[in-house]
Each structure stands twice: as C-alpha cells, then as structure tokens.
mmCIF file of C-alpha atoms and ligand atoms in Angstrom:
data_model
loop_
_atom_site.group_PDB
_atom_site.id
_atom_site.type_symbol
_atom_site.label_atom_id
_atom_site.label_comp_id
_atom_site.label_asym_id
_atom_site.label_seq_id
_atom_site.Cartn_x
_atom_site.Cartn_y
_atom_site.Cartn_z
ATOM 1 C CA MET A 297 -13.400 -24.685 -4.866
ATOM 2 C CA THR A 298 -13.333 -22.128 -7.974
ATOM 3 C CA ALA A 299 -10.149 -20.938 -8.637
ATOM 4 C CA TYR A 300 -10.768 -17.569 -10.244
ATOM 5 C CA ASP A 301 -10.173 -16.859 -13.600
ATOM 6 C CA GLN A 302 -9.808 -13.091 -14.652
ATOM 7 C CA SER A 303 -9.552 -13.450 -17.713
ATOM 8 C CA THR A 304 -13.381 -13.902 -17.398
ATOM 9 C CA GLN A 305 -13.452 -9.677 -16.643
ATOM 10 C CA ALA A 306 -12.029 -10.213 -21.108
ATOM 11 C CA GLY A 307 -15.279 -10.971 -22.422
ATOM 12 C CA ARG A 308 -17.639 -8.600 -20.183
ATOM 13 C CA THR A 309 -18.654 -4.949 -21.869
ATOM 14 C CA TRP A 310 -17.800 -2.120 -20.264
ATOM 15 C CA ALA A 311 -19.583 1.393 -21.225
ATOM 16 C CA SER A 312 -21.059 4.639 -18.728
ATOM 17 C CA GLY A 313 -23.197 4.063 -16.988
ATOM 18 C CA PRO A 314 -24.831 3.058 -12.780
ATOM 19 C CA VAL A 315 -22.589 -0.125 -11.241
ATOM 20 C CA THR A 316 -23.590 0.137 -7.875
ATOM 21 C CA ASP A 317 -27.042 2.598 -5.808
ATOM 22 C CA ARG A 318 -23.189 5.178 -4.955
ATOM 23 C CA ALA A 319 -21.001 4.851 -8.068
ATOM 24 C CA TYR A 320 -21.939 6.026 -11.293
ATOM 25 C CA CYS A 321 -18.839 5.501 -13.711
ATOM 26 C CA VAL A 322 -17.734 7.889 -16.872
ATOM 27 C CA LEU A 323 -15.855 6.267 -19.459
ATOM 28 C CA ALA A 324 -13.320 8.426 -21.007
ATOM 29 C CA GLY A 325 -12.645 8.421 -24.908
ATOM 30 C CA ASN A 326 -9.183 7.581 -24.236
ATOM 31 C CA PRO A 327 -8.587 3.395 -25.084
ATOM 32 C CA GLY A 328 -5.337 2.265 -24.949
ATOM 33 C CA VAL A 329 -2.710 -0.547 -24.204
ATOM 34 C CA MET A 330 -2.321 0.831 -21.265
ATOM 35 C CA THR A 331 -5.554 2.650 -20.502
ATOM 36 C CA LEU A 332 -7.522 -0.752 -21.498
ATOM 37 C CA ASP A 333 -11.243 0.862 -22.290
ATOM 38 C CA GLY A 334 -9.788 3.960 -21.441
ATOM 39 C CA THR A 335 -10.411 5.774 -17.865
ATOM 40 C CA ASN A 336 -13.326 5.284 -15.517
ATOM 41 C CA THR A 337 -14.454 9.122 -13.931
ATOM 42 C CA TRP A 338 -16.459 7.274 -10.710
ATOM 43 C CA VAL A 339 -18.915 9.223 -10.234
ATOM 44 C CA LEU A 340 -20.102 8.743 -6.476
ATOM 45 C CA ARG A 341 -23.649 9.896 -4.764
ATOM 46 C CA GLU A 342 -25.321 9.306 -1.874
ATOM 47 C CA PRO A 343 -28.749 8.213 -2.807
ATOM 48 C CA GLY A 344 -30.229 11.817 -1.723
ATOM 49 C CA SER A 345 -27.592 12.862 -2.020
ATOM 50 C CA HIS A 346 -27.127 16.508 -4.147
ATOM 51 C CA GLU A 347 -23.406 16.425 -3.828
ATOM 52 C CA CYS A 348 -22.034 14.421 -5.470
ATOM 53 C CA VAL A 349 -18.011 13.503 -5.003
ATOM 54 C CA VAL A 350 -16.208 12.567 -8.568
ATOM 55 C CA ILE A 351 -12.625 10.028 -8.412
ATOM 56 C CA ASP A 352 -10.384 10.812 -11.210
ATOM 57 C CA PRO A 353 -11.783 13.301 -13.862
ATOM 58 C CA GLY A 354 -9.117 11.771 -16.897
ATOM 59 C CA PRO A 355 -7.793 12.874 -19.520
ATOM 60 C CA LEU A 356 -8.328 16.848 -20.321
ATOM 61 C CA ASP A 357 -11.298 15.939 -23.550
ATOM 62 C CA GLU A 358 -14.070 18.468 -22.977
ATOM 63 C CA ALA A 359 -16.078 16.216 -23.912
ATOM 64 C CA HIS A 360 -15.888 13.640 -21.403
ATOM 65 C CA LEU A 361 -15.734 16.048 -19.588
ATOM 66 C CA GLN A 362 -18.949 16.934 -20.408
ATOM 67 C CA GLY A 363 -19.367 13.528 -19.592
ATOM 68 C CA VAL A 364 -18.875 13.377 -16.568
ATOM 69 C CA MET A 365 -20.576 17.290 -15.152
ATOM 70 C CA THR A 366 -23.770 15.824 -16.920
ATOM 71 C CA ALA A 367 -23.504 12.525 -14.481
ATOM 72 C CA ALA A 368 -22.871 14.478 -11.953
ATOM 73 C CA THR A 369 -25.417 17.458 -12.188
ATOM 74 C CA ARG A 370 -28.832 14.884 -13.101
ATOM 75 C CA ASP A 371 -31.985 15.816 -10.050
ATOM 76 C CA ASP A 372 -29.882 18.878 -9.028
ATOM 77 C CA GLY A 373 -26.081 17.483 -8.436
ATOM 78 C CA ARG A 374 -23.460 19.312 -8.119
ATOM 79 C CA VAL A 375 -19.726 18.449 -7.580
ATOM 80 C CA ALA A 376 -18.856 18.624 -4.005
ATOM 81 C CA LEU A 377 -15.276 17.646 -4.156
ATOM 82 C CA THR A 378 -13.007 15.258 -6.679
ATOM 83 C CA LEU A 379 -10.286 13.442 -5.749
ATOM 84 C CA LEU A 380 -7.313 11.938 -7.406
ATOM 85 C CA THR A 381 -5.556 8.275 -7.230
ATOM 86 C CA HIS A 382 -2.408 9.272 -7.648
ATOM 87 C CA ASP A 383 -1.103 11.694 -10.893
ATOM 88 C CA HIS A 384 -0.568 9.836 -14.067
ATOM 89 C CA ALA A 385 -1.999 11.776 -16.557
ATOM 90 C CA ASP A 386 -4.484 9.857 -18.100
ATOM 91 C CA HIS A 387 -6.488 10.074 -14.200
ATOM 92 C CA ALA A 388 -5.341 13.100 -13.143
ATOM 93 C CA GLU A 389 -4.251 15.459 -16.623
ATOM 94 C CA ALA A 390 -8.007 17.239 -16.651
ATOM 95 C CA ALA A 391 -7.521 17.600 -12.464
ATOM 96 C CA THR A 392 -7.330 21.864 -12.045
ATOM 97 C CA ARG A 393 -9.668 22.451 -15.552
ATOM 98 C CA PHE A 394 -12.585 20.281 -13.542
ATOM 99 C CA GLY A 395 -11.452 22.556 -10.265
ATOM 100 C CA GLU A 396 -12.007 25.209 -11.931
ATOM 101 C CA LEU A 397 -15.704 23.711 -13.875
ATOM 102 C CA THR A 398 -17.160 22.321 -10.690
ATOM 103 C CA GLY A 399 -15.569 25.357 -7.807
ATOM 104 C CA ALA A 400 -15.313 22.084 -6.022
ATOM 105 C CA PRO A 401 -11.201 21.656 -4.395
ATOM 106 C CA VAL A 402 -9.027 19.075 -5.829
ATOM 107 C CA ARG A 403 -7.330 16.087 -3.789
ATOM 108 C CA GLN A 404 -4.341 13.347 -3.826
ATOM 109 C CA LEU A 405 -1.931 12.581 -1.626
ATOM 110 C CA GLY A 406 1.026 15.012 -1.501
ATOM 111 C CA ARG A 407 1.627 17.713 -4.311
ATOM 112 C CA ALA A 408 0.308 20.694 -5.371
ATOM 113 C CA HIS A 409 -3.241 20.249 -4.431
ATOM 114 C CA ASP A 410 -5.163 19.393 -1.364
ATOM 115 C CA ASP A 411 -3.246 17.039 0.623
ATOM 116 C CA LEU A 412 -4.655 13.274 1.811
ATOM 117 C CA ALA A 413 -3.011 10.777 4.410
ATOM 118 C CA ASP A 414 -3.675 7.200 5.003
ATOM 119 C CA GLY A 415 -6.848 6.922 7.161
ATOM 120 C CA ASP A 416 -7.784 10.554 6.558
ATOM 121 C CA ARG A 417 -12.137 10.108 6.662
ATOM 122 C CA LEU A 418 -13.725 11.840 4.618
ATOM 123 C CA LEU A 419 -18.338 12.214 4.201
ATOM 124 C CA VAL A 420 -19.449 14.204 1.505
ATOM 125 C CA GLY A 421 -23.791 14.943 1.764
ATOM 126 C CA GLY A 422 -23.688 11.461 3.639
ATOM 127 C CA LEU A 423 -21.256 9.681 1.547
ATOM 128 C CA GLU A 424 -17.989 8.182 3.355
ATOM 129 C CA LEU A 425 -15.421 7.446 2.042
ATOM 130 C CA LEU A 426 -11.489 6.095 4.043
ATOM 131 C CA VAL A 427 -8.670 6.670 2.629
ATOM 132 C CA VAL A 428 -5.941 4.183 2.100
ATOM 133 C CA ALA A 429 -2.858 4.848 1.197
ATOM 134 C CA THR A 430 -1.626 1.851 -2.117
ATOM 135 C CA PRO A 431 1.311 2.895 -3.389
ATOM 136 C CA GLY A 432 3.394 0.401 -5.369
ATOM 137 C CA HIS A 433 1.685 1.373 -9.527
ATOM 138 C CA THR A 434 2.920 4.560 -8.634
ATOM 139 C CA GLY A 435 4.695 6.354 -4.581
ATOM 140 C CA ASP A 436 1.271 8.287 -4.498
ATOM 141 C CA SER A 437 -1.086 5.736 -4.712
ATOM 142 C CA LEU A 438 -4.917 6.149 -2.692
ATOM 143 C CA SER A 439 -8.100 3.946 -3.360
ATOM 144 C CA PHE A 440 -10.481 4.924 -1.689
ATOM 145 C CA LEU A 441 -13.011 2.835 0.637
ATOM 146 C CA LEU A 442 -16.899 3.300 -0.173
ATOM 147 C CA THR A 443 -17.892 2.322 3.753
ATOM 148 C CA ALA A 444 -21.661 1.725 2.979
ATOM 149 C CA GLU A 445 -21.416 -0.687 0.028
ATOM 150 C CA ASN A 446 -18.074 -1.978 0.934
ATOM 151 C CA ALA A 447 -16.867 -1.560 -2.194
ATOM 152 C CA LEU A 448 -11.907 0.073 -2.770
ATOM 153 C CA LEU A 449 -11.895 2.330 -5.844
ATOM 154 C CA THR A 450 -8.795 1.024 -7.058
ATOM 155 C CA GLY A 451 -7.239 3.586 -9.566
ATOM 156 C CA ASP A 452 -4.361 1.452 -11.509
ATOM 157 C CA THR A 453 -4.161 -0.666 -8.195
ATOM 158 C CA VAL A 454 -5.221 -2.959 -9.602
ATOM 159 C CA LEU A 455 -7.679 -3.073 -12.680
ATOM 160 C CA GLY A 456 -10.538 -4.366 -14.396
ATOM 161 C CA ARG A 457 -9.030 -6.728 -16.662
ATOM 162 C CA GLY A 458 -5.593 -8.904 -16.403
ATOM 163 C CA THR A 459 -2.874 -6.839 -14.767
ATOM 164 C CA THR A 460 -1.708 -4.021 -13.669
ATOM 165 C CA VAL A 461 2.047 -2.718 -14.439
ATOM 166 C CA VAL A 462 4.918 -1.266 -10.809
ATOM 167 C CA ALA A 463 5.361 2.239 -13.204
ATOM 168 C CA TRP A 464 9.469 2.089 -12.106
ATOM 169 C CA PRO A 465 11.234 4.087 -10.837
ATOM 170 C CA ASP A 466 8.503 6.029 -9.034
ATOM 171 C CA GLY A 467 6.823 2.749 -7.851
ATOM 172 C CA LYS A 468 8.436 0.027 -6.658
ATOM 173 C CA LEU A 469 7.013 -3.130 -6.562
ATOM 174 C CA VAL A 470 7.705 -4.346 -2.425
ATOM 175 C CA ASP A 471 5.324 -1.596 -1.747
ATOM 176 C CA TYR A 472 3.190 -2.881 -4.192
ATOM 177 C CA LEU A 473 3.298 -6.742 -2.769
ATOM 178 C CA HIS A 474 2.570 -4.426 0.469
ATOM 179 C CA SER A 475 -0.229 -3.173 -0.268
ATOM 180 C CA LEU A 476 -1.444 -5.954 -2.741
ATOM 181 C CA GLY A 477 -1.903 -8.151 1.617
ATOM 182 C CA ARG A 478 -3.452 -4.842 2.595
ATOM 183 C CA ILE A 479 -6.150 -4.411 0.398
ATOM 184 C CA GLU A 480 -6.658 -8.801 1.248
ATOM 185 C CA HIS A 481 -6.532 -8.769 4.459
ATOM 186 C CA LEU A 482 -9.221 -5.735 3.741
ATOM 187 C CA THR A 483 -11.336 -8.764 1.663
ATOM 188 C CA LEU A 484 -10.619 -11.516 3.866
ATOM 189 C CA ALA A 485 -12.422 -9.358 6.788
ATOM 190 C CA GLY A 486 -15.314 -8.231 4.819
ATOM 191 C CA THR A 487 -14.594 -5.036 4.353
ATOM 192 C CA VAL A 488 -14.141 -4.887 1.088
ATOM 193 C CA THR A 489 -15.932 -7.635 -1.168
ATOM 194 C CA ARG A 490 -15.980 -5.570 -4.304
ATOM 195 C CA ILE A 491 -13.783 -3.240 -6.662
ATOM 196 C CA LEU A 492 -13.799 -0.243 -8.800
ATOM 197 C CA PRO A 493 -10.952 0.304 -10.699
ATOM 198 C CA GLY A 494 -9.133 2.996 -13.111
ATOM 199 C CA HIS A 495 -9.822 0.652 -15.865
ATOM 200 C CA GLY A 496 -11.974 -1.633 -17.393
ATOM 201 C CA PRO A 497 -14.970 -3.955 -15.568
ATOM 202 C CA ASP A 498 -16.500 -3.378 -12.319
ATOM 203 C CA LEU A 499 -14.315 -6.985 -9.922
ATOM 204 C CA PRO A 500 -17.468 -8.239 -7.746
ATOM 205 C CA ASP A 501 -15.099 -10.935 -6.158
ATOM 206 C CA ALA A 502 -12.540 -9.298 -4.574
ATOM 207 C CA ALA A 503 -11.160 -11.515 -2.767
ATOM 208 C CA GLY A 504 -9.933 -13.462 -6.074
ATOM 209 C CA VAL A 505 -8.687 -10.505 -7.519
ATOM 210 C CA LEU A 506 -6.562 -10.579 -4.552
ATOM 211 C CA ARG A 507 -5.567 -14.051 -4.683
ATOM 212 C CA PHE A 508 -5.032 -13.818 -8.587
ATOM 213 C CA TYR A 509 -2.955 -10.628 -8.321
ATOM 214 C CA LEU A 510 -0.542 -11.769 -5.528
ATOM 215 C CA GLU A 511 -0.201 -15.334 -7.257
ATOM 216 C CA HIS A 512 0.709 -13.512 -9.815
ATOM 217 C CA ARG A 513 3.691 -11.115 -8.699
ATOM 218 C CA ALA A 514 4.701 -14.188 -7.574
ATOM 219 C CA GLU A 515 4.694 -16.263 -10.288
ATOM 220 C CA ARG A 516 6.266 -13.610 -12.189
ATOM 221 C CA LEU A 517 8.941 -12.844 -9.556
ATOM 222 C CA ASP A 518 9.674 -16.605 -10.404
ATOM 223 C CA GLN A 519 10.521 -16.115 -13.939
ATOM 224 C CA VAL A 520 11.588 -13.170 -13.741
ATOM 225 C CA ARG A 521 14.596 -15.049 -10.780
ATOM 226 C CA ALA A 522 14.874 -17.437 -13.664
ATOM 227 C CA ALA A 523 15.550 -16.094 -17.147
ATOM 228 C CA VAL A 524 18.385 -13.852 -15.187
ATOM 229 C CA ALA A 525 19.927 -17.514 -14.348
ATOM 230 C CA SER A 526 19.614 -18.950 -17.565
ATOM 231 C CA GLY A 527 21.320 -15.968 -18.757
ATOM 232 C CA ALA A 528 20.004 -12.352 -19.428
ATOM 233 C CA ARG A 529 21.413 -9.464 -18.784
ATOM 234 C CA THR A 530 18.832 -6.682 -19.802
ATOM 235 C CA PRO A 531 16.124 -5.739 -18.995
ATOM 236 C CA ARG A 532 14.803 -6.542 -22.253
ATOM 237 C CA GLU A 533 15.808 -9.906 -22.078
ATOM 238 C CA VAL A 534 14.653 -10.262 -19.530
ATOM 239 C CA VAL A 535 11.301 -9.762 -20.850
ATOM 240 C CA GLU A 536 11.157 -11.497 -23.836
ATOM 241 C CA ILE A 537 12.281 -14.335 -21.904
ATOM 242 C CA ALA A 538 9.836 -14.550 -19.350
ATOM 243 C CA TYR A 539 6.185 -11.762 -20.788
ATOM 244 C CA THR A 540 6.647 -13.981 -24.357
ATOM 245 C CA ASP A 541 1.874 -15.090 -22.731
ATOM 246 C CA ALA A 542 1.658 -10.714 -23.043
ATOM 247 C CA PRO A 543 1.560 -8.626 -26.085
ATOM 248 C CA GLN A 544 4.550 -7.298 -27.597
ATOM 249 C CA ALA A 545 2.243 -3.788 -27.528
ATOM 250 C CA ASN A 546 2.923 -4.587 -24.028
ATOM 251 C CA TRP A 547 7.225 -5.377 -23.415
ATOM 252 C CA ALA A 548 7.526 -1.389 -23.146
ATOM 253 C CA ALA A 549 5.326 -1.816 -19.880
ATOM 254 C CA ALA A 550 6.549 -5.000 -19.609
ATOM 255 C CA GLU A 551 10.249 -3.538 -18.834
ATOM 256 C CA LEU A 552 9.081 -0.798 -16.389
ATOM 257 C CA SER A 553 7.833 -4.022 -13.928
ATOM 258 C CA VAL A 554 10.843 -6.496 -14.406
ATOM 259 C CA ARG A 555 12.880 -2.876 -13.764
ATOM 260 C CA ALA A 556 10.929 -3.107 -10.356
ATOM 261 C CA GLN A 557 11.762 -7.088 -9.771
ATOM 262 C CA LEU A 558 15.349 -6.655 -10.839
ATOM 263 C CA ASP A 559 14.905 -4.149 -8.139
ATOM 264 C CA TYR A 560 13.351 -5.862 -5.634
ATOM 265 C CA LEU A 561 15.458 -9.000 -6.374
ATOM 266 C CA HIS A 562 18.224 -6.827 -5.850
ATOM 267 C CA ALA A 563 17.874 -5.953 -2.559
ATOM 268 C CA HIS A 564 15.460 -8.759 -0.622
ATOM 269 C CA LEU A 565 16.740 -11.877 -1.915
ATOM 270 C CA SER A 566 20.625 -10.931 -2.773
ATOM 271 C CA GLY A 567 23.062 -13.271 -0.536
HETATM 272 ZN ZN1 ZN B 752 -1.510 4.507 -13.646
#
C-alpha cells in the first residue's frame, strides 16, 4: 500500500469549472497565505434540475458574486438555497448580499441565519445533502454530504492543499480530532470517497487524506509536547521550535493552532 502524499496536491492547478456531475466550483479572487488559491464557492445542482444550492458565497466581491450567479443561472438555473460551512469572512462575508441577489434563504449553524443541525437532510430539486457537524476549525463548522456522489464539502475542516488551522479560542483541538475521526469513519464505511474543500483542489482520495490529517495532528502534538519539555514558554517559542517546516508567513496562524494544542495538552494529558 502506498502512503498517501498530500504534497501531490501542491502541483495541481485549480480554477473555476465543473468538478463532478453535480458540483461546479467558482474560485474567488482572494488568494493568500490562509486562503490558498482563493475561496471555493460551490454551486451544486442535480442533473436536469433548475434549482441550485450554493455553498459559501465567499468574500464581499461583486465580480465574484456575478461569477457565481452566471454559473448558477446556466440552463435556466436559479439559486434555491445558500449554505455556509462557517462564519469566517472569506466564506460568509457575502452571505447577506448574496441573499439579496438571489432571494434564497441563507442557512448556517447558529447565529443570525436559519439554523442547521447535525443530521439535517436538505432536498433541493432532487439534490440531497446531509448536514455533518464538524466543529474544531471553528465552533460552528459544518460539512455537507452530497450523498449521490459520496462527496463531502468540508469548508476549512479539510483543505485541498496542506493542513488547516485550529482557530483558537473558538476552534478547539478536542473537537477537531473528534470531527476528523468522524469523517475518517465515513471514509472507511465508503459513505465519503472524495472531498470538495473550501480552498484548493478537490481530494479524490478521502480516506488517504483523513489518515494524513490525523497523523499530522498526532505528529504536531508530539512536537509541541517536545518543545514545551525543552523549555519553550510562550506559544511563539513553541512555534519557533515545532513549526520550522512551515513558512514564516504561516506562523501567526500556527500560533493559534499551538494555543489550541496547549489547551488540549493541559486539559487531557496532564497528571
Ligand atoms: Zn475558516
């Protein structure tokens, strides 16, 4: 068995376009250290149906929203429902504006919008989505299972390149590990075979990438534990010891993950 190698994703080009029979990606023009190629706005539609579901309208960028509308209104399509994977601005900032443009409801976990809960079944024009609560990156992170394609739309819980940040203090490592374990179970059961992430290219080997994510988190915890044992006092000092493989541009984000890991070590492994 060959080990999964997430670095193969690094060389893949990624742009707007159809990804599966039901999923079309519109890439927002906001590339960066944290957003990789930019935010993926997913337009989902059952073949032959006119009704679309949009996941994560993205940043408040009119050109991007027009691109999403163009994709959604092809062949007499219309947006019937918008969903948010979580409330970070690069995914959700345009939610209100997009609701005005489409007249369609915008739903997410908690907050001001129509609430969603784990296990909810959404049926739009013959397209079925199941809500899978996956807290950890943030407390409100949801994934959506596109049952017809065994595809999981993961937002920032699993990314198309590299690994994600546990956005302390809202994000919690104990929740994140539980969510990764839950997604891994879905991959082992064959319920999820591919991942459509919130940033970067789609992941055709869901089981491999989940194994990689869980191994990566265990390695990082070991590195953080070792850094503390060697005398690192502050999260920054832990980053400087444990994250030497990460570019310095990512260190501010790494510091959040380190704070989440220190909380975890303190709560779960002391004594
Ligand atoms: Zn996020």
